[in-house]
Coordinates of C-alpha atoms in Angstrom, one line a residue:
X1 CA 64.6 21.6 86.0
X2 CA 63.4 25.2 86.7
X3 CA 65.9 27.6 85.2
X4 CA 64.2 30.6 86.8
X5 CA 62.9 30.0 90.3
X6 CA 61.5 33.5 90.5
X7 CA 59.1 32.6 87.6
X8 CA 58.0 29.5 89.5
X9 CA 57.6 31.4 92.7
X10 CA 55.6 34.2 91.0
X11 CA 53.3 31.7 89.3
X12 CA 52.7 29.8 92.7
X13 CA 52.0 33.1 94.4
X14 CA 49.6 34.2 91.6
X15 CA 47.8 30.8 91.9
X16 CA 47.7 31.2 95.7
X17 CA 46.3 34.7 95.4
X18 CA 43.7 33.5 93.0
X19 CA 42.6 30.8 95.2
X20 CA 42.5 33.3 98.2
X21 CA 40.5 35.7 96.2
X22 CA 38.0 33.1 95.1
X23 CA 37.6 31.9 98.6
X24 CA 37.1 35.2 100.0
X25 CA 34.5 36.0 97.2
X26 CA 32.7 32.7 97.9
X27 CA 32.7 33.2 101.6
X28 CA 31.2 36.8 101.2
X29 CA 28.6 35.5 98.9
X30 CA 27.7 32.7 101.4
X31 CA 27.5 35.3 104.2
X32 CA 25.3 37.6 102.1
X33 CA 23.1 34.5 101.2
X34 CA 22.7 33.6 104.8
X35 CA 21.8 37.2 105.5
X36 CA 19.3 37.2 102.9
X37 CA 17.8 33.9 104.1
X38 CA 17.7 35.1 107.8
X39 CA 16.0 38.4 106.7
X40 CA 13.5 36.4 104.6
X41 CA 12.9 34.0 107.5
X42 CA 12.4 37.0 110.0
X43 CA 9.9 38.7 107.7
X44 CA 8.0 35.4 107.0
X45 CA 7.8 34.8 110.8
X46 CA 6.7 38.4 111.4
X47 CA 4.0 38.1 108.7
X48 CA 2.9 34.8 110.0
X49 CA 2.6 36.2 113.7
X50 CA 0.6 39.2 112.4
X51 CA -1.7 36.9 110.5
X52 CA -2.2 34.6 113.5
X53 CA -3.0 37.7 115.6
X54 CA -5.5 39.0 113.2
X55 CA -7.2 35.6 112.9
X56 CA -7.1 35.3 116.7
X57 CA -8.6 38.7 117.1
X58 CA -11.4 37.8 114.6
X59 CA -11.9 34.4 116.3
X60 CA -12.4 36.1 119.7
X61 CA -15.0 38.5 118.3
X62 CA -16.9 35.8 116.6
X63 CA -20.5 35.6 117.9
X64 CA -21.2 32.0 116.7
X65 CA -19.3 28.9 115.4
X66 CA -20.1 29.8 111.8
X67 CA -18.2 33.3 112.2
X68 CA -15.4 31.5 114.0
X69 CA -15.0 29.0 111.1
X70 CA -15.2 31.9 108.6
X71 CA -12.4 33.8 110.5
X72 CA -10.1 30.6 110.5
X73 CA -10.9 30.2 106.8
X74 CA -10.0 33.7 105.9
X75 CA -6.7 33.3 107.6
X76 CA -5.6 30.2 105.7
X77 CA -5.5 31.8 102.2
X78 CA -3.1 34.7 103.1
X79 CA -0.9 32.1 105.0
X80 CA -0.8 29.9 101.8
X81 CA -0.1 32.9 99.7
X82 CA 2.7 34.0 102.2
X83 CA 4.2 30.4 102.0
X84 CA 4.2 30.5 98.1
X85 CA 5.9 34.0 98.1
X86 CA 8.4 32.7 100.6
X87 CA 9.3 29.7 98.4
X88 CA 9.7 31.9 95.4
X89 CA 11.9 34.5 97.3
X90 CA 14.0 31.6 98.7
X91 CA 14.4 30.1 95.3
X92 CA 15.5 33.5 94.0
X93 CA 18.2 33.8 96.8
X94 CA 19.5 30.2 96.0
X95 CA 19.6 31.1 92.3
X96 CA 21.5 34.2 92.9
X97 CA 24.0 32.4 95.2
X98 CA 24.4 29.5 92.7
X99 CA 25.0 31.9 89.8
X100 CA 27.7 33.9 91.9
X101 CA 29.5 30.7 93.0
X102 CA 29.4 29.3 89.5
X103 CA 30.8 32.6 88.1
X104 CA 33.5 32.9 90.8
X105 CA 34.6 29.2 90.3
X106 CA 34.6 29.4 86.6
X107 CA 36.7 32.6 86.7
X108 CA 39.1 31.0 89.2
X109 CA 39.5 27.9 87.0
X110 CA 40.1 29.9 83.9
X111 CA 42.7 32.1 85.5
X112 CA 44.5 29.2 87.2
X113 CA 44.6 27.3 83.9
X114 CA 46.1 30.2 82.1
X115 CA 48.7 30.8 84.8
X116 CA 49.7 27.1 84.9
X117 CA 49.8 26.8 81.2
X118 CA 52.2 29.8 81.1
X119 CA 54.3 28.2 83.8
X120 CA 54.5 24.8 82.1
X121 CA 55.4 26.5 78.8
X122 CA 58.2 28.3 80.6
X123 CA 59.4 25.1 82.3
X124 CA 59.3 23.1 79.2
X125 CA 61.2 25.6 77.1
X126 CA 64.4 25.1 79.1
X127 CA 64.3 21.6 80.1
X128 CA 67.5 19.8 80.5
X129 CA 68.0 16.6 78.4
X130 CA 66.8 13.6 80.4
X131 CA 64.3 15.6 82.4
X132 CA 61.3 15.1 80.0
X133 CA 59.8 12.5 82.4
X134 CA 59.8 15.0 85.3
X135 CA 58.0 17.5 83.2
X136 CA 55.4 14.9 82.1
X137 CA 54.8 13.9 85.7
X138 CA 54.4 17.7 86.7
X139 CA 51.9 18.1 83.8
X140 CA 50.0 15.0 84.8
X141 CA 49.8 16.2 88.4
X142 CA 48.5 19.6 87.3
X143 CA 45.9 18.0 85.0
X144 CA 44.8 15.6 87.8
X145 CA 44.5 18.6 90.2
X146 CA 42.2 20.5 87.7
X147 CA 40.2 17.4 87.0
X148 CA 39.7 17.0 90.8
X149 CA 38.9 20.7 91.2
X150 CA 36.3 20.3 88.3
X151 CA 34.7 17.3 90.0
X152 CA 34.4 19.2 93.2
X153 CA 32.9 22.2 91.4
X154 CA 30.5 19.8 89.5
X155 CA 29.5 18.2 92.8
X156 CA 28.7 21.5 94.4
X157 CA 26.7 22.5 91.4
X158 CA 24.7 19.3 91.7
X159 CA 24.2 19.8 95.4
X160 CA 22.9 23.4 94.8
X161 CA 20.7 22.1 91.9
X162 CA 19.2 19.5 94.3
X163 CA 18.4 22.2 96.9
X164 CA 16.8 24.3 94.1
X165 CA 14.7 21.4 93.1
X166 CA 13.5 20.8 96.7
X167 CA 12.6 24.5 97.0
X168 CA 10.7 24.4 93.8
X169 CA 8.8 21.2 94.8
X170 CA 7.9 22.8 98.1
X171 CA 6.6 25.9 96.4
X172 CA 4.7 23.7 94.0
X173 CA 3.1 21.9 96.9
X174 CA 2.0 25.1 98.5
X175 CA 0.8 26.8 95.4
X176 CA -2.0 24.0 94.5
X177 CA -3.1 24.3 98.1
X178 CA -3.8 28.0 97.5
X179 CA -6.1 27.1 94.5
X180 CA -8.2 24.7 96.7
X181 CA -8.5 27.2 99.5
X182 CA -9.6 29.8 97.0
X183 CA -12.1 27.5 95.6
X184 CA -13.6 26.7 99.0
X185 CA -13.8 30.3 99.8
X186 CA -15.6 31.1 96.6
X187 CA -18.2 28.3 97.3
X188 CA -19.2 29.7 100.7

């Protein structure tokens, strides 16, 4: 069926190279994303520890229960602000990773489709009489492979979108708490 095996081998090698490049790009982006999240978590932990130490110091220096309560109250608002900032930064990291994954996947699908379309065109140009069914089977297999790949890509996008929504909800839960803390501080 293939009149020029070198063309088929070349197209197959190109597709394999595209998949390898896409996998490497996605792996690098995932590692960078994890590094960003780890750095963000370390900074948040450091800020939280520093805040707790500062509140603890104020608490130990309080002369009466009212000063102690004021010291604890003063530590709550920066903690809430830090949590909101953490949520916003985490959302940004997730958004960046999602965008880079989507771009890499879209680029890979586009390049792979173009390569396979060229291969199918080359194959169907020189098909021997009676081999039309084999060509149709190959076309159907390729179409099914792309449909499966697109489903996996869509599922990945849906999963990342769900994570984004959870981060946004967590940030929204923290942000209203900041307003209540600010209102209580203003009343005192």
